[in-house]
Short mmCIF file of C-alpha atoms in Angstrom, two decimals:
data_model
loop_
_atom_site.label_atom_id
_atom_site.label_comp_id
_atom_site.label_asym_id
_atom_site.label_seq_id
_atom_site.Cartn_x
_atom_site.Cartn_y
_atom_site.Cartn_z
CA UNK A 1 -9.05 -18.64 -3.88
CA UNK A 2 -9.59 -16.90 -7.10
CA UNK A 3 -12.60 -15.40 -6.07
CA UNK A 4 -10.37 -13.50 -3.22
CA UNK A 5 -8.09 -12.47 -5.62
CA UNK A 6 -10.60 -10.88 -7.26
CA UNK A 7 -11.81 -8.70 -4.09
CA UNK A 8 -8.72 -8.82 -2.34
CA UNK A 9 -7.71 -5.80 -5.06
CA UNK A 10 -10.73 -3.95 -4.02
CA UNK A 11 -9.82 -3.81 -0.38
CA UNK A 12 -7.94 -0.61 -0.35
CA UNK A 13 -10.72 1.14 -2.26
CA UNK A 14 -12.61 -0.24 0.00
CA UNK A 15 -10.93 1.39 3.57
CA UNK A 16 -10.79 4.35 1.59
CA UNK A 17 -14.91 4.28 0.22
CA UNK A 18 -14.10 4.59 -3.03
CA UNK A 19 -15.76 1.70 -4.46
CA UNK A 20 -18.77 2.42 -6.35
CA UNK A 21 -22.05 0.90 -5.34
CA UNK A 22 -21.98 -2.36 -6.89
CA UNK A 23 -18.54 -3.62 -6.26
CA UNK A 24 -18.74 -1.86 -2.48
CA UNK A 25 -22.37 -4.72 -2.44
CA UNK A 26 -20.72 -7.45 -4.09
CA UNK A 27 -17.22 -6.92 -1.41
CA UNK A 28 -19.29 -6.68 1.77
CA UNK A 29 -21.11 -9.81 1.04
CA UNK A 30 -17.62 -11.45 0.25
CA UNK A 31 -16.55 -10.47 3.18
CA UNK A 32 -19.00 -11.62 5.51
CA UNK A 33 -17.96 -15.17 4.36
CA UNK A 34 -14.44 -14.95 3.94
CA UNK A 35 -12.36 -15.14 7.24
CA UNK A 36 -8.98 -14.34 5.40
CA UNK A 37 -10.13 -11.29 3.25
CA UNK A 38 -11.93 -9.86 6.78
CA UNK A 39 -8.40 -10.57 8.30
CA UNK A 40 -6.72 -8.47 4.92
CA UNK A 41 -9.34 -5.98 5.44
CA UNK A 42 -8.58 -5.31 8.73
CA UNK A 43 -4.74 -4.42 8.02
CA UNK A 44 -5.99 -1.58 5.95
CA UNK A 45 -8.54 -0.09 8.17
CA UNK A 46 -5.75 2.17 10.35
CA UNK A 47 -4.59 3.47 7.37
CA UNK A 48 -7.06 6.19 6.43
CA UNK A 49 -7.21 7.79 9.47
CA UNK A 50 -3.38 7.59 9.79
CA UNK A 51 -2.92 9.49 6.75
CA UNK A 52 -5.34 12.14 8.22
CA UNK A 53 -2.85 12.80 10.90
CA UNK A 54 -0.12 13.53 7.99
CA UNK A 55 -2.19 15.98 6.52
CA UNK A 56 -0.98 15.07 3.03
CA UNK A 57 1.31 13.09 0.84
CA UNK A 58 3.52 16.08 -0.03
CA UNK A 59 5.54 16.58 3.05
CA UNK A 60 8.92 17.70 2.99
CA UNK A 61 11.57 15.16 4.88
CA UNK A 62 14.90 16.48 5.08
CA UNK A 63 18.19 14.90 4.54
CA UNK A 64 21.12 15.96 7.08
CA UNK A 65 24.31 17.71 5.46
CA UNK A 66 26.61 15.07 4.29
CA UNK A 67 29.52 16.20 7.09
CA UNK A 68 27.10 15.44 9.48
CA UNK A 69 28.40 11.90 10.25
CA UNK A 70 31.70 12.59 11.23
CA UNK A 71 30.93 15.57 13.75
CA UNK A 72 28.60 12.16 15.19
CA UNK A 73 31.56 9.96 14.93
CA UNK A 74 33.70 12.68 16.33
CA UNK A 75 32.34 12.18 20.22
CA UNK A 76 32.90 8.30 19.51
CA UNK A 77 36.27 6.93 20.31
CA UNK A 78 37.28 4.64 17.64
CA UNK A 79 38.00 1.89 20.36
CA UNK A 80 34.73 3.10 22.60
CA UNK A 81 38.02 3.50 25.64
CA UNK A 82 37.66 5.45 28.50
CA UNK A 83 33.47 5.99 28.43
CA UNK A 84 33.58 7.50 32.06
CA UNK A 85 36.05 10.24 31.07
CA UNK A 86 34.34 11.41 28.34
CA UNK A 87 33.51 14.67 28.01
CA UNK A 88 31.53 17.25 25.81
CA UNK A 89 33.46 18.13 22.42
CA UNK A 90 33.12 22.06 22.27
CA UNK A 91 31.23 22.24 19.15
CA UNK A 92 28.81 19.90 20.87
CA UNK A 93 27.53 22.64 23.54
CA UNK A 94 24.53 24.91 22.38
CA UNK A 95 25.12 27.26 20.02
CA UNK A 96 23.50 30.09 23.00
CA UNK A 97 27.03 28.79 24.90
CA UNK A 98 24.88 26.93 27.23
CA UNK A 99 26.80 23.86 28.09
CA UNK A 100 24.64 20.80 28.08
CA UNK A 101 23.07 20.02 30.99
CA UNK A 102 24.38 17.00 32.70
CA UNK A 103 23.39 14.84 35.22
CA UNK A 104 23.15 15.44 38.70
CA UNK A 105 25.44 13.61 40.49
CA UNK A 106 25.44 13.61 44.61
CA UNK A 107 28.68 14.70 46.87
CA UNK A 108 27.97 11.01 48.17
CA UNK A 109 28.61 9.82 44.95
CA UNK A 110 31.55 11.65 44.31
CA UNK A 111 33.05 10.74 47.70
CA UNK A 112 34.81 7.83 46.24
CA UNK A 113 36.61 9.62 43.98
CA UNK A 114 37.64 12.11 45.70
CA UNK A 115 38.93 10.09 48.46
CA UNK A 116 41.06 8.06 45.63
CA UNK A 117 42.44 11.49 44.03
CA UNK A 118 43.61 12.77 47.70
CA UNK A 119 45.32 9.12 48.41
CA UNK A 120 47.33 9.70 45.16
CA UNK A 121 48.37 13.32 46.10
CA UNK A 122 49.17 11.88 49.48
CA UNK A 123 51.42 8.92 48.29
CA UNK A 124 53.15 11.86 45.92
CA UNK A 125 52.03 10.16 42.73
CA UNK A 126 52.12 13.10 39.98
CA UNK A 127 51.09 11.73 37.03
CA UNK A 128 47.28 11.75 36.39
CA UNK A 129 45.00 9.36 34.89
CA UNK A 130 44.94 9.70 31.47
CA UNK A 131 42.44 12.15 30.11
CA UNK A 132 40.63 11.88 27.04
CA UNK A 133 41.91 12.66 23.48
CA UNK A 134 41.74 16.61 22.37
CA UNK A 135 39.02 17.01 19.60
CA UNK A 136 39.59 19.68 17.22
CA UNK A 137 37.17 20.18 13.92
CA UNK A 138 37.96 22.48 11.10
CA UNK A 139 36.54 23.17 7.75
CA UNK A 140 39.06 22.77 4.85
CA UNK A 141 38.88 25.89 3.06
CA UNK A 142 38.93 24.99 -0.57
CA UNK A 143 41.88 25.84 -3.63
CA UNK A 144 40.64 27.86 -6.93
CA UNK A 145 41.68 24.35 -8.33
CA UNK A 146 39.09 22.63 -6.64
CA UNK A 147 36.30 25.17 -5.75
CA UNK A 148 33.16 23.21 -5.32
CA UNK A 149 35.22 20.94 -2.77
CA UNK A 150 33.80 20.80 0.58
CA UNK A 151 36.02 18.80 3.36
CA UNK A 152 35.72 18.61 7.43
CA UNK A 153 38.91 17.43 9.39
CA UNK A 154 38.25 15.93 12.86
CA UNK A 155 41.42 16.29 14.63
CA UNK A 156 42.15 13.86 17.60
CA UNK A 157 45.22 14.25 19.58
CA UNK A 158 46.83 11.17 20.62
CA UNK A 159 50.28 10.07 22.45
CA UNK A 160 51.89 9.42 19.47
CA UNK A 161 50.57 11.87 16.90
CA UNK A 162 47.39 13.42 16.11
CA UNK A 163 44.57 11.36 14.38
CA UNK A 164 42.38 12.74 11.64
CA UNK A 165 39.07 11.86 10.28
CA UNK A 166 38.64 12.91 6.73
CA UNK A 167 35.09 13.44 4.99
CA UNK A 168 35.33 15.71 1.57
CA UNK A 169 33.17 15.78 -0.80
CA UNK A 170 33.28 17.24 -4.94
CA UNK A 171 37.00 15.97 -5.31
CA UNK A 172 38.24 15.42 -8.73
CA UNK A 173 38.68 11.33 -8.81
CA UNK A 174 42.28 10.24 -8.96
CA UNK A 175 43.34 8.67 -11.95
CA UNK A 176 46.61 6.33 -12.62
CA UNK A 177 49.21 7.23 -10.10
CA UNK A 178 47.70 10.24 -8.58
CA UNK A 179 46.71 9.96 -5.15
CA UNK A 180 45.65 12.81 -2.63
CA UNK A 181 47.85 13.53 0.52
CA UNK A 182 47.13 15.47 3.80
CA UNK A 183 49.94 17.26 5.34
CA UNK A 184 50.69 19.24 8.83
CA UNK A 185 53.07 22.05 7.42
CA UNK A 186 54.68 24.66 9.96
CA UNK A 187 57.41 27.08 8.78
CA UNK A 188 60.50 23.89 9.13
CA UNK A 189 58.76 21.93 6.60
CA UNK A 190 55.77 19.51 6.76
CA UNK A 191 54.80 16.31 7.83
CA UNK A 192 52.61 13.58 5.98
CA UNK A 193 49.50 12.57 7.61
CA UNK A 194 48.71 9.84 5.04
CA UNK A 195 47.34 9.81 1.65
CA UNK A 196 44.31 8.23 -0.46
CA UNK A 197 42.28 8.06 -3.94
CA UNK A 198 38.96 9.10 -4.87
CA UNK A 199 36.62 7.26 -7.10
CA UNK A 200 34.41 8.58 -9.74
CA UNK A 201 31.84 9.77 -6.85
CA UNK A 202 34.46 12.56 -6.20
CA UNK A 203 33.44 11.81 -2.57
CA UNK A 204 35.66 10.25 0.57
CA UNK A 205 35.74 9.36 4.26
CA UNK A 206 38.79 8.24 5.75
CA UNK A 207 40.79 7.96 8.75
CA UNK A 208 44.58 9.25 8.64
CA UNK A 209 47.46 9.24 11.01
CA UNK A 210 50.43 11.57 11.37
CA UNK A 211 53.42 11.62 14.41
CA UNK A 212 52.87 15.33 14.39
CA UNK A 213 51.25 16.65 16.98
CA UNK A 214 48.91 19.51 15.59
CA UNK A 215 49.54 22.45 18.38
CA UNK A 216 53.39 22.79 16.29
CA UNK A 217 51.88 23.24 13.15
CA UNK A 218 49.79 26.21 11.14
CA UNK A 219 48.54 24.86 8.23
CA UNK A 220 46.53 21.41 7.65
CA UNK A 221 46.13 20.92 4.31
CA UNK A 222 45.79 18.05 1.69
CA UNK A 223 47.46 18.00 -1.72
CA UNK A 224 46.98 16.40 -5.57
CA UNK A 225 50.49 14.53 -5.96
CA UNK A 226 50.45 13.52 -9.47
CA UNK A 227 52.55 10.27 -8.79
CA UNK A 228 52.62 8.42 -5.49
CA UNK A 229 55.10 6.50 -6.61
CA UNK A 230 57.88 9.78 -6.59
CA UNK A 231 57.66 11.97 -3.47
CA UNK A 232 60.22 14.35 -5.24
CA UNK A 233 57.27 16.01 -7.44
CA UNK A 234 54.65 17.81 -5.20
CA UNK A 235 51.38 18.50 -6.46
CA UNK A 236 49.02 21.53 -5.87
CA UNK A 237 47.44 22.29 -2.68
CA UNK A 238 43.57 21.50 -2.93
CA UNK A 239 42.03 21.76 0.61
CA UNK A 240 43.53 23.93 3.89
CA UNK A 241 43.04 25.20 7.13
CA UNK A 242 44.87 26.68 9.82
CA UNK A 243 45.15 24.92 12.99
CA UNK A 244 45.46 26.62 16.29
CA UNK A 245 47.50 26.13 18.78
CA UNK B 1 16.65 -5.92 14.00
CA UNK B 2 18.64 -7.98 15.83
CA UNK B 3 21.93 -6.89 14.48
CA UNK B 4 21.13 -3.61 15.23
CA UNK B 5 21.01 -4.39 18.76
CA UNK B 6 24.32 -6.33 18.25
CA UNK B 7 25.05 -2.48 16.87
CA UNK B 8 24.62 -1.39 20.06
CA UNK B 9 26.16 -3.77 22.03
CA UNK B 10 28.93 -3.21 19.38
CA UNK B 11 28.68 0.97 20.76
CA UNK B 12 30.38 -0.77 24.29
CA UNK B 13 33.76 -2.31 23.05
CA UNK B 14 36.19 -1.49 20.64
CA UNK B 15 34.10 -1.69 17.21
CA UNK B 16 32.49 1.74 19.15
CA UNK B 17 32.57 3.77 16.23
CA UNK B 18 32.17 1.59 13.41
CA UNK B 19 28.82 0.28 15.25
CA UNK B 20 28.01 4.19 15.61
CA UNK B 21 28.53 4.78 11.92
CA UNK B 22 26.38 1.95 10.84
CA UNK B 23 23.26 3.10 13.35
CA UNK B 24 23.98 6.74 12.35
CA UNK B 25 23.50 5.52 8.72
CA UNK B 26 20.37 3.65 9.19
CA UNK B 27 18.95 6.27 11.81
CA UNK B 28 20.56 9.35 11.48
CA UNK B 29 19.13 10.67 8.39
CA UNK B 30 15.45 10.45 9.81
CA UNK B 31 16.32 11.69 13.21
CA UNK B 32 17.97 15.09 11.58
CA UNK B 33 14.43 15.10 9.62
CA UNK B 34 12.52 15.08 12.99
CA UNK B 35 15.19 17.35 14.74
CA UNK B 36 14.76 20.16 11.91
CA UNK B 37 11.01 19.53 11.77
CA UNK B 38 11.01 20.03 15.30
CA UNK B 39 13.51 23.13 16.17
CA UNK B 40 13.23 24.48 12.55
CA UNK B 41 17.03 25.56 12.65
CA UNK B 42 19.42 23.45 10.93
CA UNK B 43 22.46 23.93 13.42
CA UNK B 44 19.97 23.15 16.72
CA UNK B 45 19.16 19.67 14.54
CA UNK B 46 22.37 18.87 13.68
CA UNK B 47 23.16 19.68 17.56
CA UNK B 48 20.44 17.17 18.33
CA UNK B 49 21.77 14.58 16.25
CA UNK B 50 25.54 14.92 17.85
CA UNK B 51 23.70 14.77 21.43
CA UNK B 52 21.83 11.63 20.21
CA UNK B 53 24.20 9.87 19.30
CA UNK B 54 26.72 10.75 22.04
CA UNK B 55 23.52 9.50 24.91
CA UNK B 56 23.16 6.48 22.83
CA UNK B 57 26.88 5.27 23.16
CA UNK B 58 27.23 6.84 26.94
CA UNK B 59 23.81 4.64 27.76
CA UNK B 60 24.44 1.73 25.29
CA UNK B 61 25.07 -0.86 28.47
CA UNK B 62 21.33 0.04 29.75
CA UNK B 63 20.20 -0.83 26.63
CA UNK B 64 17.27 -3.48 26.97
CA UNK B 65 16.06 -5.08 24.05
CA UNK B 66 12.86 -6.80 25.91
CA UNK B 67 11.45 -3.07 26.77
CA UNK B 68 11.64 -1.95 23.01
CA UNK B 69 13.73 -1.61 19.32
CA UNK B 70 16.69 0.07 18.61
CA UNK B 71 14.45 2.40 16.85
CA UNK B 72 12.38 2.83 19.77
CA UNK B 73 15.17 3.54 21.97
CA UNK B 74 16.71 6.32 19.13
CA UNK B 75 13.26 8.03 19.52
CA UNK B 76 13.00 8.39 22.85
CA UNK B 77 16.80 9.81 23.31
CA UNK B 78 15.99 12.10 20.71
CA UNK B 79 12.69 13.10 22.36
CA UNK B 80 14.28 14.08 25.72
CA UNK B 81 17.18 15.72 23.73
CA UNK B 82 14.33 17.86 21.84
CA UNK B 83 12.72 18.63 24.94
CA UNK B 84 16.26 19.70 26.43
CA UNK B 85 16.88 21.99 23.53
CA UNK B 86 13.80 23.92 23.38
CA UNK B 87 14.25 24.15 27.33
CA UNK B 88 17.69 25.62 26.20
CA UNK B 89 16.50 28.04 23.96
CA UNK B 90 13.93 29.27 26.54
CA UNK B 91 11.67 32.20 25.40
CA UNK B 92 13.11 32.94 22.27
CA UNK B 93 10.54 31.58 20.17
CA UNK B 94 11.14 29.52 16.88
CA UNK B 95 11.54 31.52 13.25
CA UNK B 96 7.66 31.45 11.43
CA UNK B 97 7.46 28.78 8.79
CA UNK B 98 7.85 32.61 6.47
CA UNK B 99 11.28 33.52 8.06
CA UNK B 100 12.91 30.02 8.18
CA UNK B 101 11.93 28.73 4.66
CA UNK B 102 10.65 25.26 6.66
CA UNK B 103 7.43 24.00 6.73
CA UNK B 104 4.69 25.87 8.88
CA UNK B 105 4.57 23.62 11.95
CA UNK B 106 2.41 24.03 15.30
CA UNK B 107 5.29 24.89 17.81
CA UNK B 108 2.95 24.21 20.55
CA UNK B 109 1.82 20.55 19.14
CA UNK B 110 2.59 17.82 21.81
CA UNK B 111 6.35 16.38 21.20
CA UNK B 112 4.80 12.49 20.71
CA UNK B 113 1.78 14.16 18.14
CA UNK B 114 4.47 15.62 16.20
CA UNK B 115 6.43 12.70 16.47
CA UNK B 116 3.93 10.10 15.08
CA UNK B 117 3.08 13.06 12.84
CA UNK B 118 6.60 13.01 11.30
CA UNK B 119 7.06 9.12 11.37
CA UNK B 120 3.95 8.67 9.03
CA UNK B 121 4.99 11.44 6.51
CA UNK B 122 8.26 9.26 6.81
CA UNK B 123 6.54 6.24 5.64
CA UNK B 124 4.81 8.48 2.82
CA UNK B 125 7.99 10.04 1.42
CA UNK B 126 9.14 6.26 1.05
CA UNK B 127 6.35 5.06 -1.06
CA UNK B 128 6.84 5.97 -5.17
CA UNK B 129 5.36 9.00 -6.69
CA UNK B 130 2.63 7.10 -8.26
CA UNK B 131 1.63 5.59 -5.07
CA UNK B 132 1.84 8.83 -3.42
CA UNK B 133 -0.33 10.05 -6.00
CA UNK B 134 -3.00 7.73 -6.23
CA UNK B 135 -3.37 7.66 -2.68
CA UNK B 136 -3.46 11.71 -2.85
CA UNK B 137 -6.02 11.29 -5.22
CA UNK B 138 -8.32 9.33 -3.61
CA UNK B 139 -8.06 10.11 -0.27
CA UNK B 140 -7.15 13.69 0.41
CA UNK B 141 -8.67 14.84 -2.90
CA UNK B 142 -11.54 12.57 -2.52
CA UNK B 143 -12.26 11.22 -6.20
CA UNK B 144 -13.72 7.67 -7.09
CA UNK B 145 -11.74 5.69 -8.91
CA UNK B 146 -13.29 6.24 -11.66
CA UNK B 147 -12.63 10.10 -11.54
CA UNK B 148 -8.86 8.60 -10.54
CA UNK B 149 -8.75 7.08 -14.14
CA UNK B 150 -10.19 9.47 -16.01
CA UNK B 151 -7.96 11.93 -14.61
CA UNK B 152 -4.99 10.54 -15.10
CA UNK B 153 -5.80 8.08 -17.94
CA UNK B 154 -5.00 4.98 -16.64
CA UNK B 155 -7.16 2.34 -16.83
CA UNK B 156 -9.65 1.40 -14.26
CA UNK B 157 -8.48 -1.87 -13.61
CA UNK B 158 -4.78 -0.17 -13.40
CA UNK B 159 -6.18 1.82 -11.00
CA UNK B 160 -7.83 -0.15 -8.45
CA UNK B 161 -4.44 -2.51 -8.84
CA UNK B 162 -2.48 0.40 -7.89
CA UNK B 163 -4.58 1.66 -4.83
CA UNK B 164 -3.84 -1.48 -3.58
CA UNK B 165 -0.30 -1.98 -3.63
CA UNK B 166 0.07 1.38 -2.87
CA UNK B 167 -1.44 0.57 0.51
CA UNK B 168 -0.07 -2.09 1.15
CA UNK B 169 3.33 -0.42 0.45
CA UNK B 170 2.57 1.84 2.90
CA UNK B 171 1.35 -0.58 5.47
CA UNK B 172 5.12 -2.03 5.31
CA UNK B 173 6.69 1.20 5.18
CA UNK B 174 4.66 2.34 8.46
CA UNK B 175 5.65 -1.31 10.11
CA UNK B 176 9.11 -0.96 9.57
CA UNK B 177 8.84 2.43 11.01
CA UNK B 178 7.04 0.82 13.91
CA UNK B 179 4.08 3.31 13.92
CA UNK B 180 2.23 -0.08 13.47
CA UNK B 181 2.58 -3.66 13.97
#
């Protein structure tokens, strides 16, 4: 066994035919006794010519942006409800404006449906299945106090409110009773959409919840309050964007 | 691997997004590599990655683990949605590797060449630099490994030692990557 210890470090010098004469001699005739090392050998072999198809060990890999992951988690409905309704976000389509090409699907097919939409007009039923949740996605534009702060909003509209998801990144960490807050402001006043800390990493992801509903406000935006624990003093605005109607 | 296809099973019910985020996290960063590899334009791969993602949990219920991995499965989606894309963007022909600051890559290369192509410098850029290096050395610069220690003044013994794990390092990374088994 120690004797294949002793070549079994030579194998990858050996796939490679880098050994030098003698040890290259002394490995093949090792080899041509010893089932396992053979076996070992054999892992190796693909390897070289592998490598040729990589041309190199230098290649570049790129990482994706860091706000990637919520425009992915954006098209995924936090319960995974209504898959059949579900349709394209808009900054999913092709950046040409072509919209993604879907599958065919036959008039056959759709005859079902249609025949169940014109029994429901017929029997006078006016309200519509419901449709799938509004997706909006903005870029928080960020405060001279907090320039290096980069934050993406996914706004989902829902009966009751309007669901956020929150990714920012190159936040100052909260300390002691700070905490961050997101608000829906509109000329009346503004609405809290939930609030949370940051750690040392100065980066967050996080899901927040407001009763407004974002088409009767301007302004998203998300705030320093330098004490949780007393609404009455308002901290500076750090991250904002204005919502559309 | 089996609890990523519990992942995907998850992408059916209500832990939908929750399973997406952990399968984005394991997946997602290599896929945008091969997307931007691909299409050389960092909005079309971040596109690709959306429309991934988005087939995966609109086809998670066809999901078969007998006819391949989770990994497998990623790949192929994101093969089709490569081959949509370029489809999409027609005539117009990708910036040159001078233009777009990427790597000079053969537009014209088969999509499963470049694939495997992409999947093995994967495996590379997970090894450590001095396994990259010695494996450099000695195969794409061609020295024994005796020029290998004099070069870089290890020792021979330290050498030969580190060839090997090297390799087999790589053999792992390339079987986790499922380029081979």
């Amino acid at each position: 066994m120690s004797r294949c210890r002793e070549f079994e470090v030579l194998l990858a010098a050996h796939v490679f035919a880098a050994l030098e004469p003698a040890e290259h001699d002394a490995l093949e005739t090792h080899l041509a006794g010893c089932a396992e090392c053979r076996q070992a050998c054999s892992q190796l072999r693909d390897l070289p010519s592998l490598l040729d198809l990589a041309g190199g060990t230098e290649a570049r890999i790129a990482s994706p942006p860091p706000l990637l992951e919520a425009s992915v988690l954006a098209a995924v409905p936090a319960g995974g409800e209504r898959r059949r309704h579900h349709r394209p976000i808009p900054w999913q389509r092709s950046r040409q404006g072509t919209p993604s090409r879907r599958r065919g699907v036959s008039a056959r097919r759709l005859a079902p449906a249609l025949a169940a939409v014109l029994a429901l007009v017929v029997a006078g039923v006016t309200q519509w299945p419901a449709s799938p949740p509004r997706s909006v996605r903005l870029t928080l534009a960020p405060s001279p106090l907090a320039p290096a702060s980069r934050a993406v909003a996914v706004l989902r509209s829902r009966p009751w409110g309007t669901e956020v998801d929150l990714q920012a990144q190159h936040l100052a960490p909260t300390h002691g009773a700070q905490i961050y807050e997101m608000w829906f402001v509109s000329p009346r006043g503004r609405v809290s959409a939930g609030t949370f800390t940051v750690g040392t990493q100065g980066h967050v992801t996080v899901t927040l919840a407001s009763a407004a509903h974002a088409g009767q406000y301007r302004t998203l935006g998300v705030t320093l309050e330098p004490d949780g624990l007393n609404p009455a003093r308002r901290g500076p605005n750090i991250l904002h964007a204005k919502l559309h109607a | 691997m089996s609890s990523d296809v519990t992942l995907v099973r998850d992408l059916c019910g209500p832990g939908a997004r929750q399973a997406a985020r952990s399968l984005y996290r394991s997946y997602g960063g290599e896929l945008y590599g091969f997307a931007l590899r691909r299409l050389r334009d960092e909005g079309l791969a971040e596109e690709l990655v959306q429309d991934v993602f988005t087939r995966a949990w609109r086809s998670a219920e066809q999901f078969e683990p007998s006819r391949g991995s989770v990994r497998t499965w990623l790949y192929a989606i994101a093969r089709n949605a490569v081959i949509d894309s370029e489809r999409r963007r027609g005539r117009r022909p990708p910036l040159s590797a001078g233009e777009s600051g990427f790597e000079a890559v053969d537009a014209a290369e088969p999509i499963e060449s470049a694939l495997l192509r992409y999947q093995i410098q994967l495996g590379i850029s997970r090894l450590t630099f001095e396994h990259r290096q010695v494996i450099e050395l000695v195969h794409f610069r061609g020295l024994s490994l005796n020029e290998i220690a004099q070069q870089t003044g290890l020792a021979l013994g330290t050498v030969k030692s580190r060839l090997y794990y090297a390799t087999r390092s790589l053999r792992l990374a390339l079987e986790e990557l499922e380029v081979i088994r």
